[in-house]
Coordinates of C-alpha atoms (C1' of nucleotides) in Angstrom, one line a residue:
Chain A
X1 CA 97.4 -0.3 16.6
X2 CA 98.0 -2.5 13.7
X3 CA 99.7 0.2 11.7
X4 CA 101.9 2.7 13.3
X5 CA 101.1 5.3 10.7
X6 CA 97.4 4.9 11.4
X7 CA 97.7 6.4 14.7
X8 CA 99.0 9.7 13.4
X9 CA 96.9 12.6 12.5
X10 CA 95.5 12.8 9.0
X11 CA 97.8 15.6 7.9
X12 CA 100.8 13.8 9.2
X13 CA 99.7 10.6 7.6
X14 CA 99.4 12.3 4.3
X15 CA 102.8 13.8 4.4
X16 CA 104.6 10.8 5.8
X17 CA 102.9 8.3 3.5
X18 CA 103.7 10.3 0.4
X19 CA 107.3 10.3 1.5
X20 CA 107.3 6.7 2.3
X21 CA 105.7 5.6 -0.9
X22 CA 107.9 7.7 -3.1
X23 CA 110.9 6.2 -1.4
X24 CA 109.5 2.7 -1.7
X25 CA 108.8 3.0 -5.4
X26 CA 112.2 4.6 -6.0
X27 CA 113.7 1.7 -4.3
X28 CA 111.8 -0.8 -6.3
X29 CA 112.7 1.1 -9.5
X30 CA 116.4 0.9 -8.5
X31 CA 116.3 -2.7 -7.8
X32 CA 114.2 -3.9 -10.6
X33 CA 117.1 -5.3 -12.7
X34 CA 119.1 -6.8 -9.9
X35 CA 120.6 -10.2 -10.3
X36 CA 118.6 -13.2 -9.2
X37 CA 119.6 -16.7 -8.1
X38 CA 116.1 -18.0 -8.8
X39 CA 115.0 -19.6 -11.9
X40 CA 111.4 -19.0 -11.3
X41 CA 110.6 -17.8 -14.8
X42 CA 109.3 -14.4 -15.7
X43 CA 106.7 -14.1 -13.0
X44 CA 106.2 -10.4 -12.7
X45 CA 103.3 -9.0 -10.7
X46 CA 101.0 -6.6 -12.4
X47 CA 102.0 -4.0 -9.8
X48 CA 105.2 -3.6 -11.8
X49 CA 103.4 -3.2 -15.0
X50 CA 101.2 -0.6 -13.4
X51 CA 104.3 1.1 -12.1
X52 CA 105.8 1.2 -15.5
X53 CA 102.6 2.5 -17.1
X54 CA 101.9 5.2 -14.6
X55 CA 104.4 5.6 -11.9
X56 CA 103.0 8.8 -10.5
X57 CA 99.6 7.5 -10.4
X58 CA 100.3 4.3 -8.6
X59 CA 101.7 5.9 -5.5
X60 CA 99.1 8.6 -5.5
X61 CA 96.2 6.2 -5.7
X62 CA 97.4 4.4 -2.6
X63 CA 97.8 7.6 -0.8
X64 CA 94.4 8.9 -1.8
X65 CA 92.8 5.9 -0.1
X66 CA 94.8 6.5 2.9
X67 CA 93.6 10.0 3.4
X68 CA 90.5 12.0 2.9
X69 CA 92.7 14.7 1.5
X70 CA 91.9 15.6 -2.1
X71 CA 95.0 17.6 -2.9
X72 CA 96.5 14.4 -4.4
X73 CA 94.3 15.1 -7.4
X74 CA 96.2 18.2 -8.1
X75 CA 99.5 16.3 -7.7
X76 CA 98.4 13.6 -10.1
X77 CA 97.0 16.0 -12.6
X78 CA 100.4 17.8 -12.7
X79 CA 102.4 14.6 -12.7
X80 CA 100.5 12.9 -15.6
X81 CA 98.5 15.4 -17.6
X82 CA 97.0 12.8 -19.9
X83 CA 95.3 10.3 -17.7
X84 CA 93.7 8.6 -20.6
X85 CA 97.1 7.5 -21.9
X86 CA 98.0 5.3 -18.9
X87 CA 94.5 3.9 -19.0
X88 CA 94.9 2.8 -22.6
X89 CA 98.3 1.4 -21.8
X90 CA 96.9 -0.9 -19.1
X91 CA 97.5 -4.5 -19.8
X92 CA 94.3 -6.3 -20.6
X93 CA 93.1 -8.4 -17.7
X94 CA 91.7 -11.8 -18.0
X95 CA 88.7 -10.7 -16.0
X96 CA 87.8 -7.4 -17.5
X97 CA 84.5 -7.3 -15.8
X98 CA 86.2 -6.9 -12.5
X99 CA 88.0 -3.8 -13.5
X100 CA 86.1 -0.5 -13.0
X101 CA 86.0 1.0 -16.4
X102 CA 86.0 4.7 -17.0
X103 CA 83.0 5.5 -19.1
X104 CA 83.5 8.0 -21.9
X105 CA 80.1 9.6 -21.6
X106 CA 81.5 12.8 -20.2
X107 CA 81.7 14.6 -23.5
X108 CA 79.1 17.3 -23.2
X109 CA 80.0 18.5 -19.7
X110 CA 79.5 22.0 -18.6
X111 CA 82.9 23.6 -17.9
X112 CA 82.1 24.1 -14.3
X113 CA 81.8 20.3 -13.8
X114 CA 85.1 19.5 -15.3
X115 CA 87.0 19.3 -12.1
X116 CA 84.3 17.2 -10.5
X117 CA 84.3 14.8 -13.5
X118 CA 88.0 14.6 -13.4
X119 CA 87.8 13.7 -9.8
X120 CA 85.3 11.0 -10.5
X121 CA 87.3 9.4 -13.2
X122 CA 90.4 9.6 -11.2
X123 CA 88.6 7.9 -8.4
X124 CA 87.8 5.1 -10.8
X125 CA 91.3 4.8 -11.9
X126 CA 92.4 4.8 -8.4
X127 CA 90.1 2.1 -7.3
X128 CA 91.2 0.0 -10.3
X129 CA 94.9 0.4 -9.6
X130 CA 94.3 -0.3 -5.9
X131 CA 92.3 -3.3 -7.0
X132 CA 95.2 -4.6 -9.0
X133 CA 97.5 -4.3 -6.1
X134 CA 95.0 -6.0 -3.7
X135 CA 94.5 -8.8 -6.2
X136 CA 98.2 -9.4 -6.4
X137 CA 98.4 -9.5 -2.7
X138 CA 95.4 -11.8 -2.5
X139 CA 96.9 -14.1 -5.0
X140 CA 100.1 -14.3 -3.0
X141 CA 98.1 -15.0 0.2
X142 CA 96.3 -17.8 -1.4
X143 CA 99.4 -19.3 -2.8
X144 CA 101.4 -19.0 0.4
X145 CA 98.5 -19.6 2.8
X146 CA 99.1 -16.5 4.8
X147 CA 97.0 -13.6 5.8
X148 CA 97.2 -10.2 4.0
X149 CA 98.1 -8.3 7.1
X150 CA 101.8 -8.7 7.9
X151 CA 101.2 -7.9 11.5
X152 CA 99.6 -11.3 12.0
X153 CA 102.5 -13.3 10.5
X154 CA 104.4 -15.8 12.5
X155 CA 108.1 -16.5 11.7
X156 CA 107.1 -19.1 9.2
X157 CA 104.8 -16.8 7.4
X158 CA 107.5 -14.2 7.3
X159 CA 109.9 -16.7 5.7
X160 CA 107.3 -17.6 3.1
X161 CA 106.7 -14.0 2.3
X162 CA 110.4 -13.4 2.0
X163 CA 110.9 -16.4 -0.3
X164 CA 107.9 -15.3 -2.4
X165 CA 109.0 -11.7 -2.7
X166 CA 112.6 -12.7 -3.5
X167 CA 111.6 -15.0 -6.3
X168 CA 109.0 -12.6 -7.7
X169 CA 111.4 -9.8 -7.9
X170 CA 114.5 -11.9 -8.5
X171 CA 116.3 -10.8 -5.3
X172 CA 119.2 -12.5 -3.7
X173 CA 118.1 -14.9 -0.9
X174 CA 118.0 -13.1 2.4
X175 CA 115.6 -15.1 4.4
X176 CA 118.2 -16.1 6.9
X177 CA 118.8 -12.6 8.0
X178 CA 115.1 -12.4 9.1
X179 CA 114.9 -15.9 10.5
X180 CA 113.4 -15.4 14.0
X181 CA 111.3 -12.4 13.2
X182 CA 107.5 -12.3 13.3
X183 CA 105.4 -10.1 11.1
X184 CA 105.0 -7.7 14.0
X185 CA 108.8 -7.4 14.3
X186 CA 109.1 -6.9 10.6
X187 CA 106.5 -4.1 10.6
X188 CA 108.3 -2.3 13.4
X189 CA 111.6 -2.3 11.5
X190 CA 112.8 0.8 9.6
X191 CA 114.2 0.7 6.2
X192 CA 117.6 1.2 7.7
X193 CA 117.1 -1.9 9.9
X194 CA 116.1 -3.8 6.8
X195 CA 119.3 -2.7 5.1
X196 CA 121.4 -3.8 8.1
X197 CA 119.9 -7.3 7.9
X198 CA 120.2 -7.5 4.2
X199 CA 122.5 -4.9 2.5
X200 CA 121.6 -6.0 -1.0
X201 CA 117.8 -6.1 -0.9
X202 CA 116.8 -4.9 2.5
X203 CA 115.4 -1.6 1.0
X204 CA 113.5 -3.5 -1.6
X205 CA 111.9 -5.9 0.9
X206 CA 111.1 -2.9 3.1
X207 CA 109.4 -1.2 0.2
X208 CA 107.3 -4.3 -0.6
X209 CA 106.4 -4.8 3.0
X210 CA 105.2 -1.2 3.0
X211 CA 102.8 -1.9 0.2
X212 CA 101.4 -4.9 2.1
X213 CA 101.1 -2.8 5.2
X214 CA 99.3 -0.1 3.3
X215 CA 97.0 -2.6 1.7
X216 CA 96.1 -4.2 5.1
X217 CA 95.5 -0.8 6.6
X218 CA 93.2 0.0 3.7
X219 CA 91.3 -3.2 4.1
X220 CA 90.8 -2.5 7.7
X221 CA 89.7 1.0 6.9
X222 CA 87.2 -0.2 4.2
X223 CA 85.7 -2.8 6.5
X224 CA 84.5 0.0 8.8
X225 CA 81.9 0.8 6.1
X226 CA 83.2 3.8 4.3
X227 CA 80.9 4.6 1.4
X228 CA 83.6 6.3 -0.5
X229 CA 85.8 3.2 -0.6
X230 CA 83.0 0.7 -1.0
X231 CA 84.4 -0.2 -4.4
X232 CA 87.6 -1.3 -2.9
X233 CA 85.7 -3.4 -0.4
X234 CA 83.9 -5.2 -3.1
X235 CA 87.3 -5.9 -4.7
X236 CA 88.4 -7.4 -1.5
X237 CA 85.4 -9.6 -0.9
X238 CA 85.6 -10.7 -4.5
X239 CA 89.3 -11.5 -4.1
X240 CA 88.6 -13.2 -0.8
X241 CA 85.9 -15.5 -2.2
X242 CA 88.1 -18.3 -3.2
X243 CA 90.4 -18.3 -0.3
X244 CA 87.9 -19.1 2.3
X245 CA 87.1 -22.7 3.3
X246 CA 88.6 -26.1 2.6
X247 CA 92.1 -26.8 1.6
X248 CA 92.6 -26.3 -2.1
X249 CA 92.7 -29.1 -4.6
X250 CA 95.4 -29.6 -7.1
X251 CA 93.0 -29.1 -10.0
X252 CA 91.7 -25.9 -8.5
X253 CA 95.3 -24.7 -8.0
X254 CA 96.1 -25.4 -11.6
X255 CA 93.0 -23.5 -12.7
X256 CA 94.1 -20.6 -10.6
X257 CA 97.4 -20.5 -12.3
X258 CA 95.8 -20.8 -15.7
X259 CA 93.5 -17.9 -14.9
X260 CA 96.5 -15.6 -14.5
X261 CA 98.6 -16.0 -17.6
X262 CA 100.0 -12.6 -16.9
X263 CA 101.8 -14.1 -13.9
X264 CA 102.1 -17.8 -14.7
X265 CA 101.8 -18.0 -18.4
X266 CA 105.4 -19.0 -18.7
X267 CA 105.1 -22.0 -16.5
X268 CA 101.6 -23.2 -17.4
X269 CA 99.2 -22.1 -20.1
X270 CA 96.1 -23.1 -22.1
X271 CA 96.6 -24.8 -25.4
X272 CA 92.9 -24.8 -25.9
X273 CA 90.9 -23.1 -23.2
X274 CA 87.6 -24.1 -24.6
X275 CA 88.5 -27.8 -24.5
X276 CA 90.3 -27.3 -21.2
X277 CA 93.6 -28.5 -22.7
X278 CA 96.7 -27.0 -21.0
X279 CA 100.4 -27.5 -21.0
X280 CA 102.8 -27.3 -18.2
X281 CA 105.7 -25.4 -19.7
X282 CA 107.9 -25.5 -16.6
X283 CA 107.2 -28.6 -14.6
X284 CA 109.7 -27.7 -11.8
X285 CA 108.3 -24.3 -11.4
X286 CA 104.7 -25.4 -11.2
X287 CA 105.7 -28.1 -8.7
X288 CA 107.5 -25.6 -6.6
X289 CA 104.5 -23.3 -6.5
X290 CA 102.3 -26.2 -5.6
X291 CA 104.7 -27.2 -2.8
X292 CA 104.7 -23.7 -1.6
X293 CA 100.9 -23.6 -1.5
X294 CA 100.6 -26.9 0.3
X295 CA 103.5 -26.5 2.6
X296 CA 105.4 -29.4 0.9
X297 CA 108.9 -28.3 0.4
X298 CA 109.8 -31.7 -1.2
X299 CA 107.2 -31.4 -3.9
X300 CA 108.4 -32.1 -7.4
X301 CA 106.9 -32.8 -10.7
X302 CA 107.1 -36.6 -10.2
X303 CA 104.8 -36.4 -7.3
X304 CA 102.6 -33.6 -8.7
X305 CA 102.0 -35.6 -11.8
X306 CA 101.2 -38.7 -9.8
X307 CA 98.4 -36.6 -8.2
X308 CA 97.2 -35.4 -11.5
X309 CA 97.0 -39.1 -12.7
X310 CA 94.8 -39.9 -9.7
X311 CA 92.4 -37.6 -11.4
X312 CA 92.1 -39.9 -14.4
X313 CA 89.8 -42.3 -12.7
X314 CA 88.0 -39.6 -10.9
X315 CA 87.1 -37.9 -14.2
X316 CA 88.6 -34.5 -13.3
X317 CA 91.6 -34.4 -15.6
X318 CA 92.6 -36.7 -18.4
X319 CA 95.3 -36.9 -21.1
X320 CA 94.2 -35.3 -24.3
X321 CA 93.2 -37.5 -27.3
X322 CA 96.6 -37.0 -28.8
X323 CA 98.8 -37.5 -25.8
X324 CA 101.6 -35.1 -25.6
X325 CA 104.2 -34.7 -22.9
X326 CA 103.2 -32.3 -20.1
X327 CA 99.8 -31.7 -21.7
X328 CA 96.6 -32.5 -19.8
X329 CA 93.0 -31.7 -20.2
X330 CA 90.2 -30.8 -17.8
X331 CA 87.3 -33.3 -18.4
X332 CA 84.8 -30.5 -17.6
X333 CA 86.1 -27.2 -19.0
X334 CA 84.3 -24.1 -17.7
Chain B
dA1 C1' 117.1 -37.7 -18.8
dA2 C1' 112.6 -36.5 -18.5
dT3 C1' 108.0 -38.0 -18.6
dA4 C1' 104.0 -41.4 -18.2
dA5 C1' 101.2 -44.8 -15.9
dG6 C1' 99.9 -47.1 -11.9
dG7 C1' 100.6 -49.9 -7.5
dA8 C1' 100.9 -49.4 -2.7
dG9 C1' 101.7 -47.7 2.0
dA10 C1' 101.8 -43.3 4.7
dT11 C1' 99.7 -39.1 6.2
dA12 C1' 96.8 -35.1 7.4
dA13 C1' 92.4 -33.0 7.8
Chain C
dT1 C1' 87.5 -41.4 4.4
dT2 C1' 89.3 -38.5 1.1
dA3 C1' 93.0 -36.3 -1.2
dT4 C1' 97.0 -36.2 -1.7
dC5 C1' 102.1 -37.4 -0.6
dT6 C1' 105.8 -40.5 -1.1
dC7 C1' 108.3 -44.1 -3.2
dC8 C1' 108.8 -47.3 -6.7
dT9 C1' 108.8 -50.3 -11.1
dT10 C1' 108.3 -50.3 -15.9
dA11 C1' 107.7 -48.3 -20.3
dT12 C1' 108.0 -44.5 -23.6
dT13 C1' 109.9 -40.4 -25.8

DNA sequence: AATAAGGAGATAA
DNA sequence: TTATCTCCTTATT
């Protein structure tokens, strides 16, 4: 029983999850602009952008995957009559080929097929949105070196996740209130219990954990081999690809950050992607992320840059021809 | 004060 | 042994 909700009947699951998710998102909405003690830059997950673009859709997509019930389609249709609009408002991704694209070849449809077609495109939207969420979670997992399923977290993993979520959403630090808790403990806690531990952001943390739990539950569900959710499974394996295997190298890590300007563009970005020239805009931030990834709390830019300089003789990274502060160049741009 | 370049020993996988 | 991590000195911006 990795997810308490999973053991409920389908009907109950549907009702309870709708309620849960709406609460969660309302909470996230409420807390979006809360004060933050972190200076981690403007790192905002795309989940938030999606929320902003299509709030009704976001929650519905999750729920649709969580049930076989198709009534959500009606809900979504009512909530956002013009589905094409949120689509066009989607922020462009750096890897567009990974996003299921709604094809526009449904012009000459017979009226009777309209509902079917709508369902099909909604399914595509849904898998795309879910894919975004899964990718965000996957990114966090790689960065923190934790598993996607909160139930498997030990106390250290829990702390990492808290730290991460706090800095991502600019929440006040509340890690101490959850110090001895494992992921299993965390998952068993109600929103009220979260609030008791952390009055300021307990509800927000609970909401985010809920999303992670849902994602993990979905992943488990997909891995059973459901044809209807095969698309999501592909997204998972795609996202999983780079997190399996050997410990990550610094240059790989830097590439990962550079590949996600949406999330990290404010701390590291390409000056010339073709030539592999990049600039570290916030050295402290990048060092902190690297330390997080490698479990080195004492990491700083002095040490990180020393590691980068080790790449000089290895021919992996060099200083660009016109040397500038905090600017480096991959010797073999891809 | 921050960053750059390397030397050199320590450490973890 | 490799790939950092850590600490340090000296020079540059």
